[in-house]
Amino acid sequence: MTQDPLEIYRRLLLIRECEAQLNDAFAKNRFPGYLHSYLGQEACAVGVCDGLTDSDVIVSNHRGRGHYLAKGMAVKPMMAEMFGKASGVCGGRGGEMHAADPSIGVLGGNGIVGGGLPIAAGAALSAQMDGRGAVAVAFFGEGASNNGSFGETMNVAAAWKLPLFLVCENNLYAEMTPFDQTVAQPDIALRAAGYGMPGEVVDGNDVFAVREAAARAIARARSGEGPTLLELKTYRWGGHFEGDPRKYRTREEEDEWKARCPVARVRKILIDERGIEAAQLTALETQVASEIAEAIVFAIDSPLPEPETALSKVYAA
Amino acid sequence: MANKTFCWAIIDAMREEMERDDSVILIGEDVAAAGGSFGATRGLFDKFGPARVRDTPISEEIIVGLGVGAAMTGRRPIVEIMFIDFLGLCLDQIANQAAKTHYIYDGLFKMPLVIRTSTAVEMGIGPHHSQSWEAIVSHIPGLKVVMPSTPRDAKGLLKAAIRDNNPVVFIEHIALHRVKEEIEDDEFLIPLGKADVKREGRDVTVVATGLMVARALAAAEVLSKEGVEIEVIDPRTISPLDIDTIVESVRKTNRALVVTSSLKQFGLGSEVSAEITERAFFDLDQPVKRLSPPFTPVPFGRQFDEYLNPNADSIVSAVRELMA
């Protein structure tokens, strides 16, 4: 785990800048497809991934960039993948919802809500058989918790004591439907008990709280005690996708949550409690912003894959 | 040479591959101590233990998902989905995940996953246990679909499927499980994607799959006495389909009949028929004929199954019409 809070801040910033600048590119019509922003949820990915090594694997969802960056994916090829460019981590054919890098344990995103959960269980089964203490992490939203794949995954992971860490980022809206319209019980973490595993609700906007809870879940998985469900209460600043007019919620609610910004919160702690100079943070912010800006330029300037490549790799050799 | 049932050929294939390669694992409902719903995993749990042979909950989506995730992280899983009718419960993992992972991620992952499943057409088990869905899975790029018709083919094809780096849906007809055949003791593989000419003939090419192969061969005996020699081709792998072998035969016989348990509309017979027509239209003396079940679900009871499916008599009649 990172001991340096400045490094935690840098990782939060990296995701924040990535999302903010991508939103900007989308608004200027420079982004080629749907964009599912992770803005506002940065503390979840950073807090969880801080306890992982390259031997641990994650599966992601529609809103994957935070997870990829927090797990250590190289910024430029990840960004190029988002733009569907040949220089992307997957040659551009995965695009915005699908990036992977097995060398750092990223097993991909997913275009199907709940689709990654069973895959994470399978990766956890491999890790259990390998016996080297590796962990599989499934990131999913609260929407996926109403999918059958969630219950099936929870059940088998608990029954087999798989080294699986289930991370539910509850951002209150399943696509465009408020979560409280589709469930009677607001705490998904309570469902863990029914499957025979620990479940915990944590403030998903507090990176240090996420990190501590994640460390417990990861330690449990590593030591063979089985899966844990962590529910991170957070908020998706944008719509389900960029351009979503968000008629299903109020601007007041959005402002309330923005006031609980997970990035600004760490900045304040660094200044107030750690005595770090604001100027030092501003320099870091500028540096991270340029890194992302350069990656976006790299992505935009990169060539598209040739259309005939669509016919390749249907089957593996 | 040993006389083996189709079922034991399947077990032998898995045992040999599990002995050869530690990364091969078996996951499914009742596959461990129970020895499989149809007895097709007997002895494997005792030999390889609970880490490699695992009983799952009745939870089809997770069964295939476990296979997908394990395949992405270095295993070669065989998963069992009891009846093909249940694939709807795990179609996301099959179609969106297993079939596309290698492709989406530009080859970063291989997907050496075998999904063993069974079909029970004509067993009279009722509407949720009698379907023939090979056409449904064959419509998904990235999957391979195998449907053996004999014990020897089952063994060689399953061993090849386990060694293949792609997801393979392996369809076993449970009526065939009891069929016996002499199988050589030495190891052999049957390559995926290669059709087999089960009987040579000059007059009509009959393409038959699964349970229909034996019926086509029985029809061939009847027709032979009338002086009509049919060539029976079993594609064995439905996707990718070895259309070259089929077309080559049609160029010789100039007539074609496709016999399947796959429904007539949008079915396997439609595909084979269309391919023949596109590639060998001017070699045909007659339009290609299909014998397939009509477009209806299947009620409970063997009389309905027998009524709805092609049999040796209907094959004989169809061939006579083609020869008229």
XYZ file of C-alpha atoms in Angstrom:
641
model
C 0.000 0.000 0.000
C 1.065 3.543 -0.686
C 2.141 5.366 2.427
C 2.476 8.698 0.656
C -0.826 10.606 0.669
C 0.513 12.802 -2.124
C 0.684 9.725 -4.343
C -2.924 8.925 -3.488
C -3.815 12.468 -4.437
C -1.935 12.135 -7.734
C -3.894 9.003 -8.621
C -7.198 10.689 -7.793
C -6.192 13.637 -9.920
C -5.201 11.428 -12.811
C -8.715 9.981 -12.953
C -10.348 13.342 -12.318
C -8.425 15.024 -15.131
C -8.983 12.086 -17.448
C -12.732 12.246 -16.958
C -12.976 16.029 -17.027
C -10.912 16.361 -20.186
C -12.735 13.499 -21.903
C -16.048 15.162 -21.087
C -14.662 18.304 -22.639
C -13.556 16.406 -25.739
C -17.019 14.867 -25.938
C -18.673 18.274 -25.642
C -16.502 19.482 -28.526
C -17.623 16.486 -30.557
C -14.154 15.006 -30.648
C -15.086 11.731 -28.969
C -16.313 8.967 -31.268
C -19.062 7.184 -29.299
C -20.759 6.908 -25.965
C -18.826 8.129 -22.957
C -19.707 6.763 -19.522
C -18.016 9.156 -17.140
C -16.461 8.089 -13.846
C -16.359 11.670 -12.578
C -17.089 11.795 -8.843
C -16.260 8.140 -8.120
C -12.467 8.461 -8.137
C -11.950 7.469 -4.500
C -13.514 4.047 -5.098
C -11.011 2.902 -7.718
C -7.985 4.445 -6.036
C -8.870 3.159 -2.571
C -9.507 -0.397 -3.772
C -6.593 -0.722 -6.185
C -4.064 0.656 -3.716
C -4.048 -2.724 -1.976
C -3.551 -4.741 -5.159
C -0.448 -5.920 -6.996
C 0.006 -6.808 -10.664
C -0.696 -10.454 -9.738
C -4.171 -9.534 -8.565
C -6.813 -9.149 -11.236
C -9.764 -6.842 -11.687
C -12.799 -6.939 -13.914
C -14.487 -3.675 -14.678
C -17.789 -2.456 -16.067
C -19.182 0.264 -18.356
C -17.420 2.975 -16.380
C -13.938 1.542 -16.414
C -11.282 4.216 -16.828
C -10.942 4.902 -13.132
C -10.314 1.221 -12.530
C -7.825 0.921 -15.367
C -5.820 3.963 -14.291
C -5.881 3.036 -10.610
C -4.624 -0.451 -11.507
C -1.749 1.113 -13.403
C -2.666 1.004 -17.079
C -0.388 3.171 -19.199
C -2.213 6.418 -19.861
C -1.591 6.968 -23.567
C -2.546 3.520 -24.917
C -5.536 3.452 -22.560
C -6.704 6.819 -23.879
C -6.168 5.720 -27.470
C -8.345 2.686 -26.783
C -11.117 4.971 -25.539
C -11.002 6.758 -28.900
C -10.972 3.421 -30.762
C -7.521 4.011 -32.214
C -5.011 1.462 -33.490
C -2.521 2.583 -30.837
C -4.943 1.596 -28.072
C -4.259 -1.220 -25.606
C -6.604 -3.435 -27.606
C -5.855 -2.006 -31.015
C -8.947 0.180 -30.764
C -11.455 -2.596 -31.239
C -12.584 -2.660 -27.607
C -13.245 1.056 -27.366
C -14.793 2.961 -24.521
C -16.251 0.029 -22.559
C -13.486 -2.512 -23.113
C -9.823 -2.187 -22.263
C -7.578 -4.873 -20.866
C -3.977 -5.516 -19.963
C -3.263 -8.954 -18.507
C 0.296 -7.933 -17.607
C -1.096 -5.700 -14.849
C -4.129 -7.860 -14.039
C -6.815 -5.945 -15.906
C -9.181 -8.525 -17.382
C -11.303 -5.966 -19.180
C -14.414 -3.872 -18.896
C -17.870 -4.970 -19.883
C -20.746 -3.756 -22.006
C -23.188 -6.009 -20.159
C -24.377 -4.900 -16.724
C -23.317 -7.666 -14.335
C -21.409 -9.518 -17.052
C -18.040 -9.273 -15.350
C -19.070 -10.735 -12.000
C -19.009 -14.429 -12.980
C -15.746 -13.871 -14.853
C -14.165 -12.445 -11.707
C -15.301 -15.560 -9.842
C -13.570 -17.676 -12.478
C -10.392 -15.660 -12.099
C -10.680 -16.095 -8.334
C -11.000 -19.853 -8.875
C -7.730 -19.793 -10.832
C -6.099 -17.763 -8.074
C -7.330 -20.215 -5.463
C -5.940 -23.154 -7.458
C -2.615 -21.356 -7.940
C -2.345 -20.961 -4.170
C -0.158 -17.891 -4.349
C -2.507 -15.583 -2.496
C -3.701 -13.587 -5.490
C -7.087 -11.912 -5.363
C -9.741 -11.166 -7.987
C -11.758 -7.965 -7.729
C -15.082 -7.300 -9.422
C -16.128 -3.679 -9.818
C -19.826 -3.258 -10.508
C -22.578 -0.747 -9.948
C -25.670 -1.016 -7.817
C -27.639 -1.669 -10.987
C -25.750 -4.930 -11.460
C -26.724 -6.004 -7.951
C -30.216 -6.677 -9.284
C -28.878 -8.927 -11.994
C -28.917 -12.689 -11.539
C -25.186 -12.836 -12.137
C -24.671 -11.021 -8.823
C -26.522 -13.603 -6.753
C -24.946 -16.512 -8.614
C -21.478 -15.056 -8.109
C -21.989 -14.269 -4.425
C -23.291 -17.736 -3.738
C -20.561 -19.752 -5.381
C -17.796 -17.457 -4.152
C -18.946 -17.906 -0.568
C -19.583 -21.648 -0.943
C -16.105 -22.217 -2.361
C -14.357 -19.522 -0.279
C -12.995 -17.943 -3.439
C -10.466 -15.108 -3.058
C -12.933 -12.654 -4.531
C -13.461 -9.057 -3.561
C -16.810 -7.679 -4.697
C -16.828 -3.918 -4.971
C -20.218 -2.328 -5.518
C -19.973 1.340 -6.410
C -23.440 2.537 -5.483
C -23.786 5.801 -7.369
C -27.564 5.921 -6.806
C -28.643 5.683 -10.453
C -28.914 2.495 -12.443
C -28.583 4.055 -15.868
C -31.367 6.634 -15.554
C -33.468 5.033 -12.845
C -33.055 6.087 -9.216
C -31.903 3.115 -7.178
C -34.631 3.527 -4.547
C -37.275 2.845 -7.206
C -35.917 -0.612 -7.895
C -35.036 -1.925 -4.444
C -36.722 -1.819 -1.051
C -33.500 -2.211 0.902
C -31.015 0.624 0.292
C -27.925 -1.206 1.555
C -26.717 -3.787 -0.923
C -24.004 -4.803 1.538
C -26.700 -6.385 3.732
C -27.230 -9.022 1.079
C -23.779 -10.450 1.850
C -25.044 -11.997 5.079
C -27.605 -14.012 3.174
C -24.834 -15.630 1.211
C -22.547 -16.200 4.175
C -19.926 -13.538 3.650
C -19.110 -10.209 5.309
C -20.604 -7.087 3.821
C -19.742 -3.516 4.666
C -20.998 -0.079 3.701
C -18.319 2.564 3.340
C -18.269 6.209 2.281
C -17.125 5.850 -1.311
C -16.034 9.461 -1.466
C -13.462 8.971 1.287
C -10.418 7.362 -0.297
C -8.800 6.523 3.032
C -11.926 4.811 4.370
C -12.218 2.844 1.126
C -8.574 1.891 1.359
C -8.914 0.585 4.906
C -12.026 -1.449 4.181
C -10.465 -2.765 0.979
C -7.341 -3.801 2.852
C -9.487 -5.927 5.163
C -11.312 -7.568 2.279
C -8.080 -8.203 0.371
C -6.404 -9.677 3.462
C -9.382 -11.980 3.999
C -9.230 -13.174 0.403
C -5.451 -13.646 0.475
C -5.579 -15.729 3.615
C -8.188 -18.110 2.210
C -11.133 -16.841 4.247
C -13.203 -16.151 1.153
C -15.079 -13.280 -0.424
C -16.190 -9.915 0.929
C -18.784 -7.512 -0.404
C -17.989 -3.851 -0.031
C -20.600 -1.271 -0.916
C -19.152 2.139 -1.623
C -21.743 4.903 -1.407
C -20.818 7.451 -3.994
C -22.280 9.614 -6.730
C -21.979 9.802 -10.468
C -21.545 13.489 -11.258
C -22.570 13.111 -14.870
C -25.411 11.269 -16.506
C -25.431 7.612 -17.399
C -23.599 8.728 -20.523
C -22.384 12.153 -21.542
C -25.227 14.050 -23.147
C -27.802 12.430 -20.868
C -30.006 15.418 -19.854
C -30.435 13.967 -16.314
C -34.132 14.823 -16.048
C -34.528 12.160 -13.399
C -32.710 14.147 -10.704
C -32.297 17.672 -9.414
C -29.342 20.001 -9.851
C -29.536 20.647 -6.105
C -28.836 16.993 -5.437
C -25.882 17.076 -7.819
C -24.484 20.151 -6.080
C -24.807 18.535 -2.675
C -22.746 15.600 -3.828
C -20.203 17.751 -5.626
C -19.659 19.485 -2.289
C -18.482 16.096 -1.051
C -15.887 15.892 -3.827
C -13.487 13.001 -3.145
C -10.566 14.837 -4.728
C -11.035 18.196 -3.009
C -11.440 16.334 0.263
C -7.942 14.860 0.038
C -6.520 18.211 -1.062
C -7.917 19.812 2.069
C -6.503 17.057 4.270
C -3.087 17.449 2.668
C -3.057 21.171 3.380
C -4.815 21.270 6.759
C -3.453 18.108 8.373
C -0.205 17.391 6.545
C 0.933 20.952 6.128
C 1.625 20.625 2.423
C 1.920 23.906 0.558
C -0.920 24.719 -1.816
C 1.677 25.675 -4.413
C 3.098 22.148 -4.378
C -0.370 20.728 -5.003
C -1.047 23.219 -7.767
C 2.180 22.144 -9.463
C 1.101 18.494 -9.223
C -2.325 19.367 -10.630
C -0.767 21.147 -13.579
C 1.549 18.245 -14.236
C -1.260 15.653 -14.155
C -3.485 17.820 -16.343
C -0.752 18.047 -18.964
C -0.159 14.301 -18.842
C -3.821 13.705 -19.637
C -3.913 16.456 -22.260
C -0.932 14.880 -24.006
C -2.619 11.472 -23.916
C -5.747 12.908 -25.519
C -3.687 14.575 -28.244
C -1.881 11.258 -28.767
C -5.238 9.466 -29.020
C -6.784 11.980 -31.399
C -3.671 12.012 -33.598
C -3.412 8.218 -33.733
C -4.761 6.401 -36.784
C -7.953 4.366 -36.757
C -7.560 0.619 -37.223
C -7.922 -0.443 -40.862
C -11.499 -1.622 -41.549
C -10.294 -5.028 -42.787
C -8.874 -5.749 -39.314
C -12.509 -6.356 -38.302
C -12.120 -9.784 -39.884
C -9.047 -10.786 -37.902
C -8.797 -12.649 -34.594
C -12.330 -14.027 -34.635
C -10.633 -17.242 -33.546
C -7.419 -17.708 -31.585
C -4.664 -19.814 -33.090
C -9.230 -51.889 -29.694
C -11.973 -51.682 -27.127
C -15.711 -51.586 -27.621
C -16.729 -48.326 -25.957
C -19.981 -46.481 -25.479
C -20.208 -42.897 -26.596
C -20.509 -41.986 -22.907
C -17.279 -43.753 -21.950
C -15.554 -42.249 -24.965
C -16.411 -38.825 -23.548
C -15.099 -39.808 -20.121
C -11.910 -41.243 -21.644
C -11.327 -38.055 -23.614
C -11.603 -35.909 -20.494
C -9.505 -38.301 -18.393
C -6.715 -38.435 -20.962
C -6.639 -34.667 -21.356
C -6.727 -34.091 -17.583
C -3.832 -36.519 -17.176
C -1.890 -34.809 -19.939
C -2.475 -31.233 -18.817
C -2.921 -30.045 -15.213
C -4.668 -26.909 -16.361
C -7.718 -28.874 -17.568
C -10.507 -28.662 -14.982
C -14.125 -29.802 -14.956
C -16.980 -27.748 -13.513
C -20.712 -28.368 -13.521
C -23.837 -29.616 -11.796
C -23.394 -33.125 -10.375
C -20.104 -33.748 -12.185
C -18.092 -34.751 -9.086
C -19.052 -37.620 -6.759
C -22.345 -38.204 -8.567
C -20.437 -38.855 -11.785
C -22.571 -36.633 -13.990
C -26.290 -36.354 -14.651
C -25.881 -38.778 -17.541
C -22.921 -40.642 -16.071
C -20.552 -38.834 -18.405
C -18.031 -37.781 -15.738
C -17.722 -41.073 -13.838
C -14.418 -41.674 -12.093
C -12.963 -38.236 -12.753
C -13.611 -36.886 -9.265
C -11.952 -39.928 -7.676
C -8.974 -39.614 -9.960
C -8.438 -35.851 -10.003
C -9.985 -34.669 -6.742
C -12.172 -31.771 -5.706
C -9.844 -29.010 -6.859
C -10.111 -30.079 -10.501
C -13.572 -31.632 -10.574
C -16.139 -29.367 -8.969
C -19.839 -29.578 -8.338
C -21.543 -26.237 -8.751
C -24.865 -24.883 -7.597
C -27.670 -25.030 -10.185
C -26.513 -21.729 -11.480
C -25.809 -21.838 -15.192
C -24.559 -18.291 -15.652
C -21.879 -18.701 -13.016
C -20.895 -22.118 -14.360
C -19.964 -20.677 -17.732
C -18.627 -17.472 -16.145
C -16.303 -19.481 -13.925
C -15.061 -21.135 -17.074
C -14.546 -17.809 -18.843
C -12.625 -16.245 -15.964
C -10.579 -19.386 -15.372
C -9.744 -19.615 -19.087
C -8.582 -15.973 -19.081
C -6.225 -16.768 -16.222
C -4.487 -19.895 -17.415
C -6.901 -22.805 -17.072
C -8.490 -24.974 -19.732
C -11.945 -25.461 -18.230
C -14.559 -27.962 -19.340
C -17.949 -26.871 -18.068
C -21.095 -28.939 -18.262
C -24.520 -27.436 -18.906
C -26.901 -30.323 -18.483
C -29.314 -29.684 -21.366
C -28.849 -27.347 -24.296
C -32.276 -25.884 -23.426
C -30.568 -24.275 -20.415
C -28.127 -22.253 -22.499
C -30.547 -19.353 -22.367
C -29.623 -18.955 -18.714
C -25.974 -18.445 -19.549
C -26.118 -16.992 -23.037
C -24.495 -13.726 -21.916
C -21.438 -15.587 -20.739
C -21.373 -17.703 -23.904
C -22.186 -15.121 -26.568
C -21.013 -11.817 -25.122
C -18.128 -12.962 -22.970
C -16.588 -16.298 -24.040
C -17.127 -15.840 -27.768
C -15.865 -12.261 -27.907
C -13.075 -11.979 -25.356
C -10.249 -12.923 -27.698
C -11.656 -10.609 -30.361
C -12.558 -7.568 -28.244
C -9.197 -7.488 -26.521
C -7.295 -7.915 -29.763
C -5.914 -11.329 -28.904
C -4.667 -10.464 -25.391
C -6.599 -13.457 -24.039
C -7.231 -16.917 -25.405
C -10.458 -18.682 -24.435
C -9.746 -22.426 -24.163
C -13.190 -23.227 -22.796
C -15.297 -26.268 -23.617
C -19.007 -26.077 -22.854
C -20.280 -29.659 -22.875
C -24.008 -29.844 -23.196
C -26.577 -32.368 -24.267
C -29.539 -32.425 -26.530
C -32.420 -34.852 -26.015
C -34.433 -34.521 -29.195
C -36.783 -37.519 -29.425
C -36.374 -38.552 -25.807
C -39.898 -37.348 -25.024
C -38.817 -35.267 -22.035
C -40.971 -32.260 -22.832
C -40.707 -28.692 -24.060
C -37.761 -27.597 -21.860
C -35.636 -30.694 -22.487
C -36.145 -31.477 -26.154
C -34.677 -28.647 -28.135
C -32.041 -28.661 -30.800
C -30.231 -25.356 -30.460
C -27.104 -25.961 -32.497
C -28.237 -23.288 -34.951
C -28.575 -20.726 -32.147
C -25.003 -21.133 -30.942
C -23.673 -21.520 -34.475
C -24.944 -18.027 -35.248
C -22.399 -16.529 -32.833
C -18.979 -15.666 -34.279
C -16.072 -16.735 -32.105
C -17.692 -19.946 -30.902
C -16.983 -23.350 -32.336
C -19.850 -25.824 -32.286
C -19.255 -29.561 -32.362
C -21.876 -32.304 -32.614
C -20.507 -35.845 -32.833
C -22.534 -38.786 -34.087
C -20.366 -41.748 -33.047
C -18.321 -42.747 -29.971
C -14.994 -42.549 -31.798
C -15.807 -39.143 -33.214
C -16.936 -37.984 -29.772
C -13.626 -38.931 -28.217
C -11.393 -37.478 -30.906
C -13.422 -34.301 -31.250
C -13.645 -33.686 -27.500
C -9.895 -34.084 -27.099
C -9.365 -31.608 -29.935
C -11.923 -29.244 -28.386
C -10.123 -29.304 -25.038
C -6.836 -28.427 -26.762
C -8.429 -25.697 -28.873
C -7.786 -22.120 -27.765
C -11.348 -21.057 -28.567
C -14.651 -21.592 -26.800
C -16.290 -24.767 -28.073
C -19.914 -25.754 -27.503
C -19.815 -29.551 -27.541
C -23.265 -31.051 -28.065
C -23.882 -34.665 -27.055
C -27.120 -36.439 -27.866
C -28.031 -38.416 -24.769
C -29.606 -41.153 -26.877
C -26.192 -41.634 -28.484
C -24.543 -42.032 -25.061
C -25.434 -45.736 -25.099
C -24.180 -46.424 -28.630
C -21.030 -48.579 -28.811
C -18.115 -48.618 -31.228
C -14.634 -50.102 -31.440
C -12.130 -47.396 -30.553
C -8.383 -47.744 -30.909
C -6.315 -47.689 -27.744
C -3.668 -45.347 -29.134
C -4.268 -41.659 -28.732
C -5.950 -39.864 -31.625
C -7.484 -36.464 -32.254
C -10.128 -35.513 -34.792
C -9.574 -31.997 -36.063
C -12.372 -29.482 -35.551
C -13.828 -28.055 -38.732
C -13.438 -31.221 -40.808
C -16.484 -33.111 -42.101
C -16.505 -36.879 -42.402
C -17.885 -38.892 -45.304
C -19.681 -41.627 -43.403
C -20.686 -43.474 -46.561
C -19.660 -42.905 -50.134
C -22.245 -42.783 -52.889
C -22.859 -41.364 -56.344
C -26.524 -40.363 -56.486
C -27.483 -37.992 -53.651
C -25.427 -36.146 -51.028
C -27.139 -36.458 -47.662
C -25.756 -34.085 -45.024
C -26.824 -35.306 -41.601
C -25.886 -34.280 -38.058
C -25.966 -35.902 -34.632
C -28.738 -38.428 -34.176
C -29.698 -38.117 -37.843
C -26.448 -39.634 -39.116
C -27.385 -43.187 -38.117
C -30.802 -42.688 -39.703
C -29.266 -41.517 -42.941
C -27.029 -44.587 -42.904
C -30.043 -46.812 -42.268
C -31.844 -45.131 -45.165
C -28.771 -45.735 -47.307
C -29.141 -49.492 -46.792
C -32.755 -49.402 -47.972
C -31.974 -47.197 -50.943
C -28.982 -49.266 -51.941
C -31.289 -52.222 -52.528
C -33.178 -49.993 -54.980
C -29.939 -49.169 -56.756
C -29.681 -45.669 -55.285
C -26.367 -44.912 -53.572
C -26.373 -41.927 -51.239
C -23.269 -40.255 -49.898
C -23.678 -39.472 -46.187
C -21.667 -36.562 -44.852
C -21.480 -35.706 -41.165
C -20.062 -32.197 -40.701
C -19.128 -33.133 -37.080
C -18.184 -29.507 -36.494
C -21.181 -27.325 -37.245
C -19.286 -24.075 -36.862
C -16.992 -23.493 -38.610
C -18.738 -25.641 -41.192
C -16.655 -27.655 -43.645
C -18.707 -26.587 -46.640
C -15.928 -27.529 -49.086
C -16.348 -31.249 -48.422
C -20.115 -30.921 -48.812
C -19.907 -28.956 -52.066
C -17.336 -31.331 -53.490
C -19.753 -34.183 -52.881
C -22.677 -32.307 -54.438
C -20.594 -31.647 -57.565
C -20.318 -35.427 -57.881
C -23.897 -36.410 -57.020
C -25.767 -33.319 -58.324
C -28.429 -33.740 -55.646
C -28.509 -32.769 -51.984
C -30.637 -33.469 -48.933
C -29.937 -31.963 -45.495
C -31.291 -33.855 -42.491
C -31.174 -32.236 -39.052
C -32.978 -32.009 -35.724
C -32.533 -28.259 -36.048
C -35.832 -26.505 -36.801
C -36.508 -25.840 -40.464
C -36.874 -22.063 -40.188
C -33.505 -20.268 -39.854
C -31.989 -23.638 -39.047
C -28.841 -25.548 -39.766
C -30.457 -27.142 -42.814
C -31.253 -23.690 -44.180
C -27.620 -22.667 -43.867
C -26.207 -25.780 -45.524
C -28.810 -25.590 -48.249
C -28.064 -21.930 -48.949
C -24.318 -22.552 -49.079
C -24.774 -25.386 -51.560
C -27.020 -23.224 -53.701
C -24.585 -20.309 -53.698
C -21.583 -22.426 -54.544
C -22.884 -25.237 -56.694
C -26.200 -24.113 -58.202
C -25.308 -25.160 -61.737
C -24.243 -28.616 -60.545
C -27.692 -29.301 -59.099
C -30.230 -31.419 -60.955
C -32.867 -30.672 -58.310
C -33.423 -27.966 -55.700
C -31.716 -28.781 -52.387
C -34.144 -30.454 -49.994
C -34.334 -30.081 -46.210
C -35.720 -32.532 -43.705
C -36.111 -30.787 -40.381
C -38.666 -30.542 -37.604
C -41.409 -27.984 -38.298
C -41.499 -24.646 -36.497
C -43.135 -25.612 -33.236
C -42.183 -26.293 -29.623
C -42.253 -29.934 -28.571
C -44.937 -31.316 -26.233
C -44.194 -34.041 -23.688
C -44.155 -37.592 -25.017
C -42.142 -39.605 -27.483
C -44.933 -39.834 -30.028
C -44.636 -36.115 -30.677
C -40.866 -36.231 -30.972
C -41.072 -39.114 -33.400
C -43.793 -37.379 -35.370
C -41.896 -34.125 -35.645
C -38.394 -35.380 -36.483
C -36.980 -36.910 -39.639
C -36.450 -40.673 -39.602
C -35.086 -43.316 -41.944
C -38.412 -43.615 -43.759
C -38.728 -39.900 -44.392
C -35.120 -39.796 -45.567
C -35.812 -42.645 -48.003
C -38.898 -40.820 -49.315
C -37.043 -37.540 -49.699
C -34.221 -39.222 -51.604
C -36.720 -40.961 -53.894
C -38.274 -37.589 -54.665
C -34.879 -36.160 -55.485
C -34.207 -39.096 -57.814
C -37.593 -38.825 -59.545
